[in-house]
Every structure is written in structure tokens, then in C-alpha cells.
Coordinates of C-alpha atoms (C1' of nucleotides) in Angstrom, one line a residue:
Chain A
M1200 CA -59.9 -75.7 -60.7
T1201 CA -58.5 -78.8 -58.7
V1202 CA -59.1 -79.6 -55.0
W1203 CA -56.1 -77.7 -54.1
D1204 CA -57.2 -74.4 -55.3
R1205 CA -60.7 -74.7 -53.7
P1206 CA -61.0 -74.0 -49.8
E1207 CA -62.4 -76.6 -47.6
P1208 CA -66.5 -75.5 -47.1
P1209 CA -66.7 -73.6 -44.0
A1210 CA -67.6 -75.7 -41.2
R1211 CA -71.2 -76.6 -40.7
P1212 CA -72.1 -74.4 -37.5
V1213 CA -72.3 -76.1 -34.5
P1214 CA -76.3 -77.0 -33.6
L1215 CA -77.4 -74.6 -31.1
D1216 CA -80.4 -74.7 -28.7
R1217 CA -81.4 -72.5 -25.5
E1218 CA -80.2 -75.0 -23.3
R1219 CA -76.7 -74.7 -24.6
I1220 CA -76.6 -70.9 -24.7
V1221 CA -77.9 -70.8 -21.0
A1222 CA -75.7 -73.3 -19.8
A1223 CA -72.7 -71.0 -21.3
A1224 CA -74.1 -67.9 -19.8
I1225 CA -74.3 -69.6 -16.5
A1226 CA -70.6 -70.9 -16.6
L1227 CA -69.6 -67.3 -17.4
A1228 CA -71.7 -65.8 -14.6
D1229 CA -70.2 -68.4 -12.2
E1230 CA -66.9 -67.7 -13.0
G1231 CA -67.0 -63.7 -13.4
G1232 CA -70.5 -62.3 -12.1
L1233 CA -73.3 -61.1 -14.0
E1234 CA -71.3 -58.3 -16.0
A1235 CA -69.0 -61.0 -17.2
V1236 CA -71.9 -62.2 -19.2
S1237 CA -71.9 -60.4 -22.9
L1238 CA -73.7 -61.8 -25.7
R1239 CA -70.3 -61.6 -27.7
K1240 CA -68.7 -64.0 -24.8
V1241 CA -71.7 -66.2 -24.6
A1242 CA -71.6 -66.9 -28.5
A1243 CA -67.7 -67.1 -28.4
R1244 CA -68.1 -69.9 -26.1
L1245 CA -70.4 -71.8 -28.6
N1246 CA -67.9 -71.0 -31.6
A1247 CA -70.8 -68.7 -33.0
G1248 CA -71.2 -65.2 -34.0
P1249 CA -73.2 -63.2 -31.8
M1250 CA -76.2 -62.2 -33.7
R1251 CA -76.7 -66.1 -34.0
L1252 CA -78.2 -65.9 -30.3
Y1253 CA -81.0 -63.8 -31.6
G1254 CA -82.6 -66.6 -33.2
Y1255 CA -83.2 -68.0 -29.8
I1256 CA -83.6 -65.0 -27.8
S1257 CA -84.5 -61.6 -28.4
T1258 CA -83.0 -59.6 -25.7
K1259 CA -80.4 -60.0 -23.2
E1260 CA -82.9 -59.8 -20.5
E1261 CA -84.4 -62.7 -21.7
L1262 CA -81.6 -64.5 -21.5
F1263 CA -81.2 -63.5 -17.7
D1264 CA -84.8 -64.8 -17.4
L1265 CA -83.6 -68.2 -18.9
M1266 CA -80.6 -68.4 -16.6
V1267 CA -82.7 -67.6 -13.5
D1268 CA -85.2 -70.5 -14.2
A1269 CA -82.4 -73.0 -15.2
V1270 CA -80.7 -72.6 -11.8
Q1271 CA -84.1 -72.6 -9.8
A1272 CA -84.4 -76.3 -10.8
E1273 CA -81.7 -76.5 -8.0
I1274 CA -84.2 -75.5 -5.4
L1275 CA -86.8 -78.3 -6.1
P1276 CA -86.2 -80.8 -3.4
E1277 CA -86.4 -84.4 -4.5
E1278 CA -89.0 -85.6 -1.8
R1279 CA -91.5 -83.3 0.1
P1280 CA -91.1 -83.7 3.7
G1281 CA -94.5 -84.5 5.8
D1282 CA -94.4 -81.2 7.8
W1283 CA -95.2 -78.0 6.2
R1284 CA -92.7 -76.3 8.6
E1285 CA -89.8 -78.4 7.6
A1286 CA -90.8 -78.1 3.9
L1287 CA -91.1 -74.3 3.8
R1288 CA -87.7 -74.3 6.0
D1289 CA -86.3 -76.7 3.6
L1290 CA -87.1 -74.8 0.5
A1291 CA -85.7 -71.3 1.8
H1292 CA -82.5 -73.0 2.8
R1293 CA -82.2 -74.8 -0.8
T1294 CA -82.8 -71.5 -2.1
R1295 CA -79.9 -69.8 0.0
R1296 CA -77.6 -72.7 -0.9
T1297 CA -78.3 -72.2 -4.7
V1298 CA -77.9 -68.7 -4.7
L1299 CA -74.5 -69.2 -2.5
R1300 CA -73.4 -71.5 -5.2
H1301 CA -74.7 -69.0 -8.3
E1302 CA -73.9 -65.6 -6.3
W1303 CA -75.0 -63.8 -9.4
L1304 CA -78.6 -65.3 -8.7
A1305 CA -78.9 -62.4 -6.0
D1306 CA -79.0 -59.7 -8.5
L1307 CA -81.9 -61.2 -10.6
L1308 CA -84.1 -63.0 -7.9
G1309 CA -86.8 -60.9 -7.2
G1310 CA -86.2 -58.3 -9.7
R1311 CA -88.7 -59.8 -12.2
P1312 CA -91.5 -62.3 -11.7
S1313 CA -90.3 -66.0 -12.2
L1314 CA -92.6 -67.3 -14.8
G1315 CA -90.7 -69.9 -16.1
P1316 CA -91.4 -73.5 -15.5
N1317 CA -88.9 -74.2 -12.7
G1318 CA -89.7 -71.1 -11.2
L1319 CA -93.6 -71.7 -11.5
A1320 CA -92.7 -75.0 -9.7
V1321 CA -90.8 -73.4 -6.6
T1322 CA -94.0 -71.4 -6.2
E1323 CA -96.3 -74.4 -6.7
A1324 CA -93.8 -76.5 -4.2
T1325 CA -94.3 -73.8 -1.7
L1326 CA -97.9 -73.3 -1.8
A1327 CA -98.4 -76.9 -1.7
A1328 CA -96.8 -77.4 1.6
L1329 CA -99.9 -75.4 3.1
D1330 CA -102.2 -77.3 1.1
G1331 CA -105.3 -77.9 3.4
L1332 CA -104.0 -76.1 6.4
A1333 CA -105.5 -72.5 5.4
D1334 CA -107.6 -70.9 3.2
V1335 CA -105.9 -69.9 -0.2
D1336 CA -105.7 -66.5 1.1
T1337 CA -103.9 -67.1 4.5
A1338 CA -101.7 -69.6 2.4
L1339 CA -100.6 -67.1 -0.2
R1340 CA -100.1 -64.5 2.2
A1341 CA -97.8 -66.8 4.1
V1342 CA -95.9 -67.6 1.2
E1343 CA -95.4 -64.3 0.0
M1344 CA -94.2 -63.6 3.4
V1345 CA -91.6 -66.2 3.7
S1346 CA -90.3 -65.8 0.3
A1347 CA -90.2 -61.9 0.7
Y1348 CA -88.1 -62.7 3.8
S1349 CA -85.9 -65.3 2.1
T1350 CA -84.9 -63.1 -0.9
G1351 CA -84.5 -59.9 1.4
A1352 CA -82.3 -62.2 3.8
I1353 CA -80.2 -64.0 1.0
R1354 CA -79.6 -60.9 -1.0
R1355 CA -78.2 -58.7 2.1
E1356 CA -76.3 -61.7 2.8
I1357 CA -74.5 -61.8 0.0
A1358 CA -74.3 -57.9 -0.4
N1359 CA -72.4 -58.2 3.0
L1360 CA -70.5 -61.1 1.4
R1361 CA -69.2 -59.1 -1.6
A1362 CA -68.4 -56.1 0.4
G1363 CA -66.1 -58.1 2.6
R1364 CA -64.3 -59.5 -0.1
A1365 CA -63.8 -56.0 -1.4
T1366 CA -62.1 -54.8 1.5
G1367 CA -60.2 -57.8 2.1
L1368 CA -61.9 -58.1 5.7
S1369 CA -63.4 -61.3 7.1
E1370 CA -67.2 -61.2 8.1
R1371 CA -66.2 -61.4 11.7
D1372 CA -63.9 -58.6 11.4
R1373 CA -66.0 -56.4 9.4
Q1374 CA -68.9 -57.1 12.2
R1375 CA -66.6 -55.4 14.7
A1376 CA -64.0 -53.1 13.4
A1377 CA -66.8 -52.2 10.5
G1378 CA -64.0 -50.8 8.8
P1379 CA -62.7 -47.3 9.5
H1380 CA -65.2 -45.5 7.7
V1381 CA -68.1 -46.7 10.0
T1382 CA -66.0 -46.4 13.2
R1383 CA -65.6 -42.9 12.3
M1384 CA -69.4 -42.3 11.4
L1385 CA -70.0 -44.3 15.1
A1386 CA -67.6 -41.9 16.6
T1387 CA -69.8 -39.0 16.0
G1388 CA -72.4 -40.4 18.7
R1389 CA -75.1 -39.8 16.2
Y1390 CA -75.7 -43.5 16.2
P1391 CA -75.9 -44.9 19.7
A1392 CA -78.2 -47.8 19.3
L1393 CA -76.2 -49.0 16.3
G1394 CA -72.8 -48.3 18.1
R1395 CA -74.1 -50.4 21.0
V1396 CA -75.0 -53.3 18.4
V1397 CA -71.8 -53.2 16.7
H1398 CA -70.0 -53.3 19.9
D1399 CA -72.0 -55.9 22.0
A1400 CA -73.7 -58.0 19.6
T1401 CA -72.4 -61.5 19.8
H1402 CA -71.1 -62.7 16.5
V1403 CA -73.4 -65.6 14.5
D1404 CA -72.5 -66.8 10.9
A1405 CA -74.7 -65.8 8.2
E1406 CA -76.4 -69.2 8.0
E1407 CA -77.5 -69.6 11.6
S1408 CA -78.4 -65.7 11.2
F1409 CA -80.7 -66.8 8.2
A1410 CA -82.1 -69.8 10.1
T1411 CA -83.1 -68.0 13.2
G1412 CA -85.1 -65.0 11.2
L1413 CA -86.7 -67.8 9.2
D1414 CA -87.9 -69.5 12.5
W1415 CA -89.5 -66.2 13.7
V1416 CA -91.2 -65.8 10.3
L1417 CA -92.4 -69.6 10.3
D1418 CA -93.6 -69.0 13.7
A1419 CA -95.8 -66.1 12.6
V1420 CA -97.0 -68.4 9.9
A1421 CA -97.5 -71.0 12.6
A1422 CA -99.8 -68.8 14.9
R1423 CA -102.3 -67.6 11.5
L1424 CA -102.4 -71.4 10.7
H1425 CA -103.6 -72.6 14.1
R1426 CA -106.0 -69.5 14.2
T1427 CA -108.0 -71.4 11.6
Chain B
M166 CA -54.2 -7.4 -30.7
T167 CA -57.5 -5.3 -30.4
V168 CA -60.4 -6.9 -28.1
W169 CA -62.2 -7.5 -31.6
D170 CA -59.5 -10.2 -32.5
R171 CA -59.4 -11.9 -29.2
P172 CA -61.9 -14.4 -28.4
E173 CA -64.0 -14.5 -25.2
P174 CA -62.5 -16.3 -22.4
P175 CA -64.0 -19.5 -22.1
A176 CA -67.0 -19.5 -19.7
R177 CA -65.7 -20.2 -15.9
P178 CA -66.9 -23.6 -15.5
V179 CA -70.1 -24.1 -13.4
P180 CA -69.0 -24.8 -9.8
L181 CA -70.2 -28.6 -8.9
D182 CA -70.2 -30.6 -5.8
R183 CA -71.6 -34.1 -5.1
E184 CA -74.6 -32.9 -4.4
R185 CA -75.5 -31.2 -7.5
I186 CA -74.1 -34.2 -9.2
V187 CA -76.6 -36.8 -7.3
A188 CA -79.5 -34.5 -8.0
A189 CA -79.1 -34.8 -11.5
A190 CA -78.5 -38.4 -11.4
I191 CA -81.6 -39.1 -9.4
A192 CA -83.5 -36.6 -11.6
L193 CA -82.2 -38.9 -14.8
A194 CA -83.0 -42.2 -12.7
D195 CA -86.7 -40.9 -11.9
E196 CA -87.3 -40.0 -15.3
G197 CA -86.1 -43.0 -17.2
G198 CA -84.9 -45.7 -14.9
L199 CA -81.3 -46.5 -13.8
E200 CA -80.2 -47.4 -17.4
A201 CA -80.8 -44.0 -18.0
V202 CA -78.4 -42.7 -15.9
S203 CA -75.0 -42.4 -17.8
L204 CA -71.9 -40.2 -16.7
R205 CA -72.5 -38.6 -20.0
K206 CA -75.9 -37.6 -19.2
V207 CA -75.5 -36.5 -15.7
A208 CA -72.6 -34.4 -16.8
A209 CA -74.4 -33.1 -19.8
R210 CA -77.1 -31.9 -17.6
L211 CA -74.7 -30.0 -15.5
N212 CA -72.8 -28.1 -18.6
A213 CA -69.8 -30.0 -17.9
G214 CA -67.7 -32.8 -19.6
P215 CA -67.8 -36.4 -18.4
M216 CA -64.5 -36.6 -17.2
R217 CA -65.4 -33.7 -14.8
L218 CA -67.4 -36.2 -12.4
Y219 CA -64.4 -38.1 -11.7
G220 CA -62.9 -35.6 -9.3
Y221 CA -66.1 -36.2 -7.2
I222 CA -66.5 -40.1 -7.7
S223 CA -64.1 -42.4 -9.0
T224 CA -66.6 -44.8 -10.3
K225 CA -70.3 -45.1 -11.3
E226 CA -71.0 -47.5 -8.4
E227 CA -70.0 -45.0 -6.1
L228 CA -72.8 -42.6 -7.9
F229 CA -75.0 -44.9 -7.4
D230 CA -74.3 -45.6 -3.5
L231 CA -74.5 -41.5 -3.0
M232 CA -78.2 -41.6 -5.0
V233 CA -79.2 -44.5 -2.6
D234 CA -78.0 -42.6 0.4
A235 CA -79.4 -39.3 -0.8
V236 CA -82.9 -40.6 -1.1
Q237 CA -82.9 -42.6 2.3
A238 CA -83.3 -39.1 3.8
E239 CA -87.0 -39.4 2.6
I240 CA -87.3 -42.4 4.8
L241 CA -86.4 -40.7 8.2
P242 CA -89.5 -39.8 10.0
E243 CA -89.4 -36.3 11.6
E244 CA -90.5 -37.6 14.9
R245 CA -90.3 -41.2 16.8
P246 CA -93.6 -42.3 17.7
G247 CA -93.9 -43.8 21.0
D248 CA -94.7 -47.7 20.2
W249 CA -92.0 -49.7 18.9
R250 CA -94.5 -51.5 16.7
E251 CA -95.8 -48.2 15.4
A252 CA -92.1 -46.9 14.8
L253 CA -91.3 -50.2 12.9
R254 CA -94.5 -50.2 11.0
D255 CA -93.6 -46.4 10.2
L256 CA -90.3 -47.2 9.0
A257 CA -91.5 -50.0 6.9
H258 CA -94.1 -48.1 5.2
R259 CA -92.1 -45.0 4.5
T260 CA -89.3 -47.3 2.8
R261 CA -91.9 -48.5 0.6
R262 CA -93.3 -45.1 -0.4
T263 CA -90.1 -43.7 -0.9
V264 CA -89.4 -46.9 -3.2
L265 CA -92.7 -46.1 -5.2
R266 CA -91.5 -42.5 -5.5
H267 CA -88.1 -43.9 -6.8
E268 CA -88.8 -47.0 -8.5
W269 CA -85.2 -47.5 -9.7
L270 CA -84.2 -47.4 -5.7
A271 CA -85.8 -51.3 -5.7
D272 CA -82.8 -52.4 -8.0
L273 CA -80.3 -50.9 -5.7
L274 CA -81.6 -51.3 -2.2
G275 CA -80.0 -54.3 -0.3
G276 CA -77.6 -54.7 -3.4
R277 CA -74.9 -53.2 -1.2
P278 CA -74.5 -52.4 2.3
S279 CA -75.9 -48.9 3.0
L280 CA -73.2 -47.2 5.1
G281 CA -73.8 -43.4 4.0
P282 CA -75.1 -41.2 6.7
N283 CA -78.8 -41.4 6.0
G284 CA -78.5 -45.1 5.4
L285 CA -76.6 -45.7 8.9
A286 CA -79.4 -43.0 10.3
V287 CA -82.5 -45.6 8.9
T288 CA -80.7 -48.5 10.7
E289 CA -80.3 -46.4 13.8
A290 CA -83.7 -45.1 13.9
T291 CA -85.0 -49.1 13.5
L292 CA -82.9 -50.0 16.3
A293 CA -83.8 -47.3 18.6
A294 CA -87.3 -48.5 18.3
L295 CA -86.6 -51.6 20.3
D296 CA -84.4 -49.9 22.5
G297 CA -84.5 -51.1 26.1
L298 CA -87.4 -53.7 25.2
A299 CA -84.9 -56.7 24.3
D300 CA -81.1 -57.4 24.5
V301 CA -78.9 -56.3 21.6
D302 CA -78.9 -59.7 19.8
T303 CA -82.4 -60.2 20.1
A304 CA -83.0 -56.4 19.0
L305 CA -80.5 -57.1 15.9
R306 CA -82.1 -60.1 14.8
A307 CA -85.5 -58.5 14.8
V308 CA -84.3 -55.6 12.8
E309 CA -82.5 -57.9 10.5
M310 CA -85.9 -59.9 9.9
V311 CA -88.1 -57.1 9.4
S312 CA -85.8 -55.3 6.8
A313 CA -85.2 -58.5 4.7
Y314 CA -89.0 -58.7 4.7
S315 CA -89.5 -55.3 3.5
T316 CA -87.0 -55.1 1.0
G317 CA -87.9 -58.5 -0.3
A318 CA -91.5 -57.7 -0.4
I319 CA -90.9 -54.1 -1.9
R320 CA -88.6 -55.3 -4.7
R321 CA -91.3 -57.9 -5.7
E322 CA -94.1 -55.5 -5.6
I323 CA -91.8 -53.3 -8.2
A324 CA -91.0 -56.4 -10.2
N325 CA -94.7 -56.9 -10.6
L326 CA -95.6 -53.4 -11.5
R327 CA -93.0 -53.2 -14.1
A328 CA -94.3 -56.7 -15.5
G329 CA -97.6 -55.6 -15.7
R330 CA -96.9 -51.9 -17.5
A331 CA -95.0 -54.1 -19.8
T332 CA -97.6 -56.0 -20.7
G333 CA -100.2 -53.3 -20.4
L334 CA -102.4 -55.3 -18.3
S335 CA -103.5 -53.7 -15.0
E336 CA -102.5 -55.4 -11.7
R337 CA -105.8 -57.1 -11.0
D338 CA -106.0 -58.5 -14.6
R339 CA -102.6 -59.9 -14.3
Q340 CA -103.4 -61.8 -11.2
R341 CA -106.5 -63.1 -12.7
A342 CA -105.7 -64.1 -16.4
A343 CA -102.1 -63.7 -15.4
G344 CA -101.2 -63.4 -19.3
P345 CA -101.6 -66.2 -21.9
H346 CA -98.5 -67.8 -20.9
V347 CA -99.0 -68.6 -17.2
T348 CA -102.7 -69.5 -18.2
R349 CA -101.2 -71.9 -20.5
M350 CA -98.7 -73.4 -17.6
L351 CA -101.6 -73.8 -15.5
A352 CA -103.6 -75.7 -18.1
T353 CA -101.0 -78.2 -18.0
G354 CA -102.2 -79.3 -14.6
R355 CA -98.5 -79.4 -13.1
Y356 CA -99.5 -76.5 -10.6
P357 CA -102.5 -77.4 -9.2
A358 CA -102.0 -75.4 -6.0
L359 CA -100.7 -72.5 -7.9
G360 CA -103.8 -72.9 -10.1
R361 CA -106.3 -72.7 -7.1
V362 CA -104.6 -69.5 -5.9
V363 CA -104.7 -68.0 -8.9
H364 CA -108.6 -69.1 -9.6
D365 CA -109.5 -68.4 -6.1
A366 CA -107.4 -65.9 -4.2
T367 CA -109.3 -62.5 -3.4
H368 CA -107.5 -59.7 -4.8
V369 CA -106.1 -57.2 -2.7
D370 CA -104.1 -54.3 -3.5
A371 CA -100.3 -53.9 -3.1
E372 CA -100.1 -52.1 0.0
E373 CA -102.4 -53.7 2.0
S374 CA -100.7 -56.9 1.2
F375 CA -97.4 -55.5 2.4
A376 CA -99.2 -54.1 5.4
T377 CA -100.4 -57.5 6.3
G378 CA -97.2 -59.5 5.9
L379 CA -95.5 -56.7 7.8
D380 CA -98.0 -57.3 10.8
W381 CA -97.2 -61.0 10.9
V382 CA -93.8 -60.2 11.1
L383 CA -94.2 -57.5 13.8
D384 CA -96.3 -60.4 15.4
A385 CA -93.1 -62.4 15.4
V386 CA -90.9 -59.7 16.9
A387 CA -93.6 -59.1 19.4
A388 CA -93.6 -62.8 20.5
R389 CA -90.0 -62.7 21.3
L390 CA -89.9 -59.3 22.9
H391 CA -92.5 -60.3 25.6
R392 CA -90.4 -63.7 26.2
T393 CA -87.9 -61.8 27.9
Chain C
dC996 C1' -79.9 -78.1 -62.7
dT997 C1' -82.3 -73.9 -61.5
dC998 C1' -84.3 -71.0 -58.2
dA999 C1' -86.4 -69.1 -53.9
dT1000 C1' -85.9 -69.6 -49.3
dG1001 C1' -84.3 -68.6 -45.0
dT1002 C1' -80.7 -68.7 -42.0
dC1003 C1' -75.7 -67.1 -40.5
dG1004 C1' -72.2 -63.9 -39.8
dA1005 C1' -69.9 -59.5 -41.1
dT1006 C1' -70.3 -54.9 -40.6
dA1007 C1' -72.2 -51.0 -38.6
dC1008 C1' -74.2 -47.9 -35.2
dA1009 C1' -74.7 -45.3 -31.4
dC1010 C1' -73.3 -45.7 -26.8
dT1011 C1' -70.9 -47.2 -22.6
dG1012 C1' -67.4 -46.5 -18.5
dT1013 C1' -62.8 -44.7 -18.2
dA1014 C1' -57.3 -43.5 -18.9
dT1015 C1' -54.7 -40.7 -20.8
dT1016 C1' -52.8 -36.2 -22.5
dG1017 C1' -52.7 -31.8 -23.4
dA1018 C1' -53.9 -27.0 -22.4
dT1019 C1' -55.3 -23.4 -19.4
dC1020 C1' -56.0 -21.2 -15.3
dC1021 C1' -54.5 -19.4 -10.2
dA1022 C1' -51.4 -19.0 -6.5
dT1023 C1' -47.2 -18.7 -5.0
dG1024 C1' -42.4 -17.3 -5.0
dA1025 C1' -38.6 -14.1 -6.6
Chain D
dT460 C1' -44.3 -7.7 -12.0
dC461 C1' -42.8 -11.6 -13.9
dA462 C1' -41.9 -16.6 -14.0
dT463 C1' -43.2 -21.2 -12.5
dG464 C1' -45.5 -24.9 -10.2
dG465 C1' -49.4 -27.1 -9.4
dA466 C1' -53.9 -28.1 -10.0
dT467 C1' -58.1 -28.3 -13.0
dC468 C1' -60.8 -29.3 -16.8
dA469 C1' -61.6 -30.7 -21.5
dA470 C1' -60.7 -33.3 -25.4
dT471 C1' -59.2 -37.6 -27.2
dA472 C1' -59.0 -42.2 -27.2
dC473 C1' -60.1 -46.9 -26.0
dA474 C1' -62.1 -51.0 -25.8
dG475 C1' -66.2 -53.0 -25.0
dT476 C1' -71.2 -53.2 -25.2
dG477 C1' -76.2 -54.6 -27.1
dT478 C1' -78.8 -55.0 -31.3
dA479 C1' -80.3 -53.4 -36.8
dT480 C1' -79.3 -54.5 -40.9
dC481 C1' -77.7 -56.6 -45.0
dG482 C1' -75.1 -59.5 -48.2
dA483 C1' -73.7 -64.1 -48.8
dC484 C1' -74.3 -68.8 -48.9
dA485 C1' -76.1 -73.4 -48.0
dT486 C1' -80.3 -76.1 -48.4
dG487 C1' -84.6 -77.6 -50.1
dA488 C1' -88.2 -77.8 -53.8
dG489 C1' -89.4 -78.0 -58.3

DNA sequence: CTCATGTCGATACACTGTATTGATCCATGA
DNA sequence: TCATGGATCAATACAGTGTATCGACATGAG
């Protein structure tokens, strides 16, 4: 058997690690949303068979967990501002911007506890902002409230954004015209208060709306802090 | 051809409507979570072929929308309490209890705008609570903030509940021991504030935690109302 | 050089949402 | 009364999913 008869040995498989796998999955999700992430496509992007991934993760959910933790690194600020209020505000806005960069994050954030290193670091940073300003119980309550508001508000923002994209209307148009369906519903007269709002509310862009709500929430925190 | 040769005519198909379809889907979701809802299973529960459903809905997402709207009826109170604060609190707690009855709702609520009749009715009821107490802009901001907090907090509660069920630990144990993984992470010393909280925080059950956070949020609303 | 070990990928399975297609029914017009 | 048109429904089909199983093969030890 000469060299010419023998086939080349199979290419040594590309070395793999979780980081590479997660990066590929995130790239897919950034391009086509969460439903574009399939184990087959992730593996294909790494020149590997689908089953190869099961050495590094044991379920697709675990891949999602890793993805969330990876992008949560983008939330962490380099330096902590001195003021607690500024720190909390900054964290909330960084979270929002991160989700805007990775819209699929809205589908996962809050869906499971974030126990990865970066997820814990975000919680740590939030708690640290209130360090020494309140007893642990108050601080915990405050952090939970702020993050509940943030994730809820961000999720709605993304939902509206997607809905707007689907109907092809701009955000402004959607609030006013609200689409033929909502217009018809309002015409029934069964939603008077809602009708007034749709008709009279002054439009504010999403970031400002988020910021205002956040300010209210932070006011609530401030009230409890100073009471101590 | 005698009667004996001819087969019986095929059973007239069971009449179908969206209500029946949605009810079947909700039953499936209540039993086995959202991922237990497949068009095939829903159809089977109604003695119909899968394709039959496409006369009533044109996509699975639409079925989800209908499911959400259907259970949102459970949120609406029979009578509106006089006090705005009581009204908002009641709506939030009703939302929470509804999600606890239908855990899958946590995965959908906030994921898309709720534009069905009941979804709009919930928004209407929330807005109506503040009617005449503030200008439309303030009222809208308040409603958005309260509902962002509610959905965010409820979603986290369900997430924790599921995680606890998965590890078999009770809610109390999870907060203290937090599982071997978190214990190990805390031992690294990289999360000092978090460590203090896990160690020192007094345990409160989920409902009380939700109620407290909600009170803070409502305080923030009150502050803006009286300012007018 | 041989053998055991453990890793990798092909195959397979049960299942998904949905498009297409063909049969079967009812209501209508002649 | 019969034929015909149109609608309704079920069967089949397809491309894709997550994951279990298992055979082959390269690599390290003896």
C-alpha cells in the first residue's frame, strides 16, 4: 500500500472548550435570536459534530446558563462610583444596554437564578453599593426591588421593540395609532382610562421612561435608607 | 350494496372553537409546563388532528397569546376598592396568585405586549385606579413602574421556586445553604457583601417579600401623586 | 508492538411546527 | 333530483430539534 492508496488521516479535531462553545452560541443568538441557537448549528460553527458538545455541557439549558453568565460580564462597571444612588443607577443602565446589545438576554434574564461567577458578581456589586448604609435585610429588599423593576421594565421594552418591528411601525406610531386592533378595542368604550392615555400621553423614548421609573424606585430606597 | 357492506360514515368531527382549544392548552400547561404544550397534544385532547387547529390559530405563538389572555381574566377583581393604593396592591397580588396557579404564565408574561381583551382590561383597571389623582403622564409612569416591578418580582419568585424544586431543597434551605456550588463560590471571598447577606439575612417567605417591595414601590407613587 | 481506554462522530429515535395535498362533505344552482 | 363548486378536515410529508446509543479509532501504558 503506497501513500497514494492510503487516505489522509482524519483531521485532528479542533480543540474545544466551554468558552469557544459559548462564544459561538452567543454569536448565533445575536444574529438570529434565541431560536436560532441549536446544538447542531453551534457545533457546525466549530467544525464539530453535535454530540461533541455533550462533553462540555449536558443539556441545552446549561448552554443558555453559560451564555447568560458570559454576557453578564458586560454589566460589571470598571470602577464603582462613590454615591450609592449613582452606583445602582449605573448598574441598571448597564444591564439595560447589555440587553439591548443581546436582545435574547431578555428572554433568559430572570428566568432562572443567575449563579455563575458573573451573575454573582453583579449581585455583589449591587449589594456592595448599599454597604454600611442599611442593615442587611433592608439592603437585600432594596436590591431585590431595584432588580425586579429593572428586569421587568427591560423585558417590556424589548417586547415592545419586537412587536413594533413585526408590524413595521415605529415606536412613536405604535403608541399613537397603536395598530388597527387596539384602535378598534378602544372604540368599544370599554377602556376609557386607557383611551385617554393613548390619546393624551406625551411620548417619551424608552431610555427616558426607564430612567424615570428607576428614579422613582431609587427614591423609595432613599426613603428607607434615611429612616435608619 | 347492503348496509352490512357499507362502513359507518366517519364520526362527525367534534365542533371546535378557540375557547375549547385554549382550555385544552391551558390544562396541558398547568400539568406539565409550557413545553408540554404541543399542537399535536392539544389536538389529541380534542379528538382532532393537529392541522385542524390551524383554522383557529395560524401559529403556536398565537395560541400562547390566547392562553395568556384567558388566564388574565383571573386577575380582574370583581369590585374596585375605593383607595387607589389598595386597588393597585390588590391587582399586583392577584397577578401574583394567578401566576402561582399557572406557573407557565411567568414564562410568557411580559414577553409580548398583552393586547387581548383581558390584558387590556387589566391595564385599564390599573390606570383607572389612579384616575383623577394625577395627570396622564404621571399615571402612565406609575402604572408602568408598578407592573414592571410586579412582573419582575414574580418571575424571579417562580424561577427560585423551580430551582428549589429541581435541587429538592426547601426555599429556606436554599437561602441558607444555597447549595454546594454557591457555598463554594462564597468561600472564595470574592463576594463579601453577598456572603454577609446569605449569612445574616432573616428569612422571609416569598409573599411577604413581594408585599414589602410592592409597598416601597407604592410609596414612590404616593410621593409623586401628592406632589401634584 | 500490543492492548486497554476513553474520546469522537455517525446513526437513530421520538418529537416538534407547519405546508401540501387529496378526499369528503354540504350548500347551491339547474 | 342531480351535478357542481367550495369549503373543511385528515393524512402525509418535510425539515429540523434535543439527546441516547454504539461502533470505530487514535492515543497512552505495559
